[in-house]
Amino acid sequence: MADQFDAFKKEVEEDLQRERMQKLWKDYGTFIIAGCVAVVLGVAGYKFVEARRIAAAEATSRAFSDSVKALTATKDTVDTKPLLALTANTSSYGMLAKLRLAAAHAAAGETAKAVATYDELAKQAGVDRQLADYARLQSAMLTVDTASWTETQNRVNDLTVDASPWRHAAREVLGIAAYKAGKADEAKAQFGKLVGDPTTPRSITERVGIILAEIAQGELAKMVPALPAEVKPPEAKPAETTPAGNEPPGKKKK
């Protein structure tokens, strides 16, 4: 009897469960189907968008590579139009295109265009911080001979901190700007940091060493009093001549 009762109980529970499932399907079946369709469409849409993104990135990469090759296609002319067109791209390739375009202008002697492009890249929204800092540094390097001390300081002052990867070049630029502005103490402070830093590249150390020697020479020259001008001996007067026919008395003619 116990086995028959258990079998009957199990059959009743299965019937009840079946009825509940049928009721749930009747009430919510449409929503379940819609949800499944939405998931499938979402996955398909994501795959489509991802494929389009990869294809666009590959196309932009090829365009960047071709535009860089166009710079060295001929020795006589430099074609910067492909790079200029690519700078409108908002991806990282557009930023790299601006960087390469600025370098091309600098190599061609078009300093004003190069500085303008570097400055534009440094101020662009969303640009990588290190890339923006590099652009500011390049701009400062190109204008160190013409910009004022304040302008150079505004460009690279925060790049001279110890945490900056561009600190060595930034300190050199700032030191040169200070030296040209007659600020010897500021120049020595920046150059001293470079000389005392074992991580400073050797080429930079050699260059700042030359300028430090010039500063020391100038300071030494100011400390030594000026020597008096050399006294010249009096010029000898020409011998006096006696006009013909006016010989001195007592002198006989032969």
Short mmCIF file of C-alpha atoms in Angstrom, two decimals:
data_model
loop_
_atom_site.label_atom_id
_atom_site.label_comp_id
_atom_site.label_asym_id
_atom_site.label_seq_id
_atom_site.Cartn_x
_atom_site.Cartn_y
_atom_site.Cartn_z
CA MET A 1 0.00 0.00 0.00
CA ALA A 2 2.83 2.39 0.84
CA ASP A 3 4.38 1.94 -2.61
CA GLN A 4 1.04 2.54 -4.34
CA PHE A 5 0.47 5.69 -2.26
CA ASP A 6 3.96 7.04 -3.14
CA ALA A 7 3.37 6.36 -6.83
CA PHE A 8 0.00 8.11 -6.72
CA LYS A 9 1.50 11.08 -4.87
CA LYS A 10 4.30 11.40 -7.41
CA GLU A 11 1.81 11.27 -10.31
CA VAL A 12 -0.31 14.01 -8.72
CA GLU A 13 2.74 16.24 -8.20
CA GLU A 14 3.81 15.77 -11.82
CA ASP A 15 0.32 16.72 -13.02
CA LEU A 16 0.35 19.81 -10.82
CA GLN A 17 3.81 20.81 -12.06
CA ARG A 18 2.71 20.29 -15.66
CA GLU A 19 -0.33 22.49 -15.12
CA ARG A 20 1.80 25.22 -13.53
CA MET A 21 4.28 25.16 -16.45
CA GLN A 22 1.44 25.35 -18.96
CA LYS A 23 -0.04 28.31 -17.10
CA LEU A 24 3.35 30.06 -16.95
CA TRP A 25 3.91 29.47 -20.66
CA LYS A 26 0.43 30.74 -21.45
CA ASP A 27 0.99 33.91 -19.38
CA TYR A 28 4.65 34.63 -20.14
CA GLY A 29 5.56 32.55 -23.19
CA THR A 30 5.55 35.56 -25.50
CA PHE A 31 7.94 37.44 -23.23
CA ILE A 32 10.26 34.44 -22.97
CA ILE A 33 10.43 34.11 -26.74
CA ALA A 34 11.02 37.86 -27.10
CA GLY A 35 13.82 37.69 -24.55
CA CYS A 36 15.53 34.83 -26.36
CA VAL A 37 15.26 36.68 -29.67
CA ALA A 38 16.69 39.81 -28.06
CA VAL A 39 19.68 37.90 -26.73
CA VAL A 40 20.36 36.37 -30.13
CA LEU A 41 20.04 39.73 -31.89
CA GLY A 42 22.24 41.39 -29.26
CA VAL A 43 25.02 38.87 -29.77
CA ALA A 44 24.72 39.15 -33.54
CA GLY A 45 24.74 42.97 -33.35
CA TYR A 46 27.82 42.98 -31.14
CA LYS A 47 29.65 40.67 -33.52
CA PHE A 48 28.68 42.90 -36.46
CA VAL A 49 29.81 46.09 -34.76
CA GLU A 50 33.05 44.46 -33.63
CA ALA A 51 33.75 43.25 -37.16
CA ARG A 52 33.11 46.76 -38.51
CA ARG A 53 35.40 48.27 -35.88
CA ILE A 54 38.22 45.87 -36.70
CA ALA A 55 37.81 46.50 -40.43
CA ALA A 56 37.86 50.29 -39.90
CA ALA A 57 40.96 50.04 -37.69
CA GLU A 58 42.75 47.95 -40.31
CA ALA A 59 41.81 50.46 -43.03
CA THR A 60 43.06 53.37 -40.92
CA SER A 61 46.27 51.51 -40.17
CA ARG A 62 46.91 50.97 -43.88
CA ALA A 63 46.14 54.63 -44.58
CA PHE A 64 48.61 55.75 -41.91
CA SER A 65 51.31 53.45 -43.25
CA ASP A 66 50.75 54.68 -46.82
CA SER A 67 50.78 58.34 -45.75
CA VAL A 68 54.10 57.89 -43.95
CA LYS A 69 55.56 56.20 -47.03
CA ALA A 70 54.42 59.17 -49.12
CA LEU A 71 56.74 61.42 -47.09
CA THR A 72 59.81 59.59 -48.38
CA ALA A 73 58.50 58.64 -51.81
CA THR A 74 60.64 61.29 -53.48
CA LYS A 75 63.67 63.22 -52.37
CA ASP A 76 62.69 66.53 -53.98
CA THR A 77 59.12 66.88 -52.69
CA VAL A 78 57.35 65.85 -49.51
CA ASP A 79 53.68 64.98 -49.83
CA THR A 80 51.95 65.71 -46.52
CA LYS A 81 48.37 65.71 -47.87
CA PRO A 82 47.62 62.07 -46.91
CA LEU A 83 48.81 62.70 -43.36
CA LEU A 84 46.88 65.94 -43.16
CA ALA A 85 43.70 64.14 -44.21
CA LEU A 86 44.30 61.45 -41.60
CA THR A 87 44.65 63.98 -38.75
CA ALA A 88 40.86 64.43 -38.79
CA ASN A 89 40.49 60.82 -37.61
CA THR A 90 39.55 60.67 -33.93
CA SER A 91 41.34 57.37 -33.31
CA SER A 92 44.88 56.98 -32.03
CA TYR A 93 46.05 56.87 -35.65
CA GLY A 94 44.79 60.43 -36.09
CA MET A 95 46.92 61.53 -33.15
CA LEU A 96 49.95 59.69 -34.51
CA ALA A 97 49.33 61.33 -37.89
CA LYS A 98 49.50 64.78 -36.26
CA LEU A 99 52.73 63.83 -34.53
CA ARG A 100 54.29 62.59 -37.77
CA LEU A 101 53.00 65.61 -39.71
CA ALA A 102 54.59 68.00 -37.21
CA ALA A 103 57.90 66.16 -37.52
CA ALA A 104 57.68 66.41 -41.32
CA HIS A 105 57.12 70.17 -41.10
CA ALA A 106 60.09 70.52 -38.76
CA ALA A 107 62.34 68.51 -41.08
CA ALA A 108 61.28 70.72 -44.00
CA GLY A 109 62.20 73.86 -42.07
CA GLU A 110 58.55 74.87 -41.59
CA THR A 111 58.97 75.60 -37.90
CA ALA A 112 55.77 77.64 -37.48
CA LYS A 113 53.62 74.84 -38.94
CA ALA A 114 55.42 72.23 -36.84
CA VAL A 115 54.93 74.20 -33.61
CA ALA A 116 51.25 74.82 -34.41
CA THR A 117 50.66 71.11 -35.04
CA TYR A 118 52.48 70.06 -31.88
CA ASP A 119 50.53 72.59 -29.79
CA GLU A 120 47.24 71.45 -31.31
CA LEU A 121 48.02 67.84 -30.45
CA ALA A 122 49.07 68.74 -26.90
CA LYS A 123 45.71 70.46 -26.28
CA GLN A 124 43.53 67.87 -28.01
CA ALA A 125 40.87 66.27 -25.84
CA GLY A 126 41.34 62.57 -25.17
CA VAL A 127 44.98 62.45 -26.26
CA ASP A 128 47.29 60.18 -24.28
CA ARG A 129 49.06 62.13 -21.52
CA GLN A 130 52.57 61.06 -22.46
CA LEU A 131 51.90 61.81 -26.12
CA ALA A 132 50.66 65.29 -25.22
CA ASP A 133 53.72 65.90 -23.04
CA TYR A 134 56.01 64.78 -25.85
CA ALA A 135 54.28 67.21 -28.24
CA ARG A 136 54.81 70.07 -25.76
CA LEU A 137 58.46 69.14 -25.40
CA GLN A 138 59.02 69.10 -29.15
CA SER A 139 57.33 72.48 -29.47
CA ALA A 140 59.61 73.91 -26.77
CA MET A 141 62.69 72.53 -28.49
CA LEU A 142 61.74 74.22 -31.77
CA THR A 143 61.10 77.60 -30.13
CA VAL A 144 63.86 77.71 -27.50
CA ASP A 145 65.82 80.23 -29.61
CA THR A 146 62.85 82.54 -30.27
CA ALA A 147 60.40 82.14 -27.39
CA SER A 148 60.64 84.12 -24.19
CA TRP A 149 61.74 82.56 -20.93
CA THR A 150 58.15 82.59 -19.66
CA GLU A 151 56.80 80.85 -22.78
CA THR A 152 59.34 78.06 -22.54
CA GLN A 153 58.74 77.72 -18.83
CA ASN A 154 54.97 77.39 -19.37
CA ARG A 155 55.55 74.64 -21.94
CA VAL A 156 57.94 72.36 -20.07
CA ASN A 157 58.09 73.35 -16.41
CA ASP A 158 55.88 70.47 -15.24
CA LEU A 159 57.85 68.04 -17.41
CA THR A 160 61.00 68.55 -15.33
CA VAL A 161 59.67 66.70 -12.26
CA ASP A 162 61.34 63.42 -11.31
CA ALA A 163 58.28 61.35 -12.26
CA SER A 164 58.23 62.63 -15.85
CA PRO A 165 59.73 60.33 -18.51
CA TRP A 166 60.74 63.48 -20.44
CA ARG A 167 62.51 65.16 -17.50
CA HIS A 168 66.03 65.01 -18.96
CA ALA A 169 65.19 66.71 -22.25
CA ALA A 170 62.81 69.14 -20.50
CA ARG A 171 65.51 70.21 -18.01
CA GLU A 172 67.97 70.73 -20.83
CA VAL A 173 65.51 72.91 -22.77
CA LEU A 174 64.61 74.91 -19.67
CA GLY A 175 68.28 75.37 -18.81
CA ILE A 176 69.10 76.58 -22.32
CA ALA A 177 66.17 79.01 -22.22
CA ALA A 178 67.38 80.35 -18.86
CA TYR A 179 70.94 80.72 -20.17
CA LYS A 180 69.73 82.65 -23.23
CA ALA A 181 67.57 84.86 -20.98
CA GLY A 182 70.59 85.74 -18.81
CA LYS A 183 69.34 83.69 -15.85
CA ALA A 184 72.63 81.95 -15.04
CA ASP A 185 71.53 80.69 -11.62
CA GLU A 186 68.39 79.05 -13.04
CA ALA A 187 70.43 77.52 -15.87
CA LYS A 188 72.98 76.11 -13.41
CA ALA A 189 70.18 74.68 -11.28
CA GLN A 190 68.63 72.78 -14.20
CA PHE A 191 71.97 71.64 -15.61
CA GLY A 192 73.15 70.62 -12.14
CA LYS A 193 70.21 68.23 -11.84
CA LEU A 194 71.19 66.64 -15.13
CA VAL A 195 74.87 66.28 -14.27
CA GLY A 196 74.04 64.78 -10.87
CA ASP A 197 71.52 62.31 -12.27
CA PRO A 198 73.13 58.98 -13.25
CA THR A 199 70.18 58.23 -15.56
CA THR A 200 70.81 61.30 -17.72
CA PRO A 201 71.78 60.29 -21.28
CA ARG A 202 75.45 60.87 -22.00
CA SER A 203 74.75 63.12 -24.99
CA ILE A 204 72.75 65.52 -22.79
CA THR A 205 75.43 65.49 -20.09
CA GLU A 206 78.09 66.44 -22.63
CA ARG A 207 76.02 69.30 -24.06
CA VAL A 208 75.16 70.84 -20.69
CA GLY A 209 78.78 70.43 -19.60
CA ILE A 210 79.85 72.74 -22.43
CA ILE A 211 77.29 75.38 -21.43
CA LEU A 212 78.26 75.11 -17.76
CA ALA A 213 81.87 75.74 -18.75
CA GLU A 214 80.80 78.84 -20.68
CA ILE A 215 78.84 80.11 -17.67
CA ALA A 216 81.83 79.55 -15.37
CA GLN A 217 84.13 81.32 -17.82
CA GLY A 218 81.80 84.30 -17.97
CA GLU A 219 81.55 84.53 -14.19
CA LEU A 220 85.33 84.31 -13.86
CA ALA A 221 85.79 87.11 -16.37
CA LYS A 222 83.55 89.34 -14.26
CA MET A 223 85.63 88.64 -11.15
CA VAL A 224 89.00 89.59 -12.76
CA PRO A 225 89.50 93.41 -12.92
CA ALA A 226 90.14 94.87 -16.34
CA LEU A 227 93.83 95.42 -17.07
CA PRO A 228 94.94 99.04 -17.88
CA ALA A 229 95.52 99.82 -21.51
CA GLU A 230 99.11 99.35 -22.68
CA VAL A 231 101.11 102.57 -22.54
CA LYS A 232 102.54 103.39 -25.92
CA PRO A 233 105.94 105.13 -26.21
CA PRO A 234 105.86 108.70 -27.60
CA GLU A 235 106.17 108.84 -31.33
CA ALA A 236 109.57 110.10 -32.60
CA LYS A 237 109.45 113.47 -34.32
CA PRO A 238 110.79 113.64 -37.87
CA ALA A 239 114.26 115.28 -38.26
CA GLU A 240 114.20 118.95 -39.24
CA THR A 241 115.57 119.78 -42.69
CA THR A 242 117.26 123.01 -43.70
CA PRO A 243 116.11 124.67 -46.95
CA ALA A 244 118.65 124.95 -49.71
CA GLY A 245 120.66 128.23 -49.62
CA ASN A 246 120.08 128.73 -45.91
CA GLU A 247 123.01 126.81 -44.45
CA PRO A 248 123.80 127.43 -40.85
CA PRO A 249 126.44 130.07 -40.14
CA GLY A 250 130.03 128.84 -40.21
CA LYS A 251 129.30 126.11 -42.73
CA LYS A 252 131.35 126.56 -45.91
CA LYS A 253 130.27 125.61 -49.36
CA LYS A 254 132.56 123.34 -51.26
#
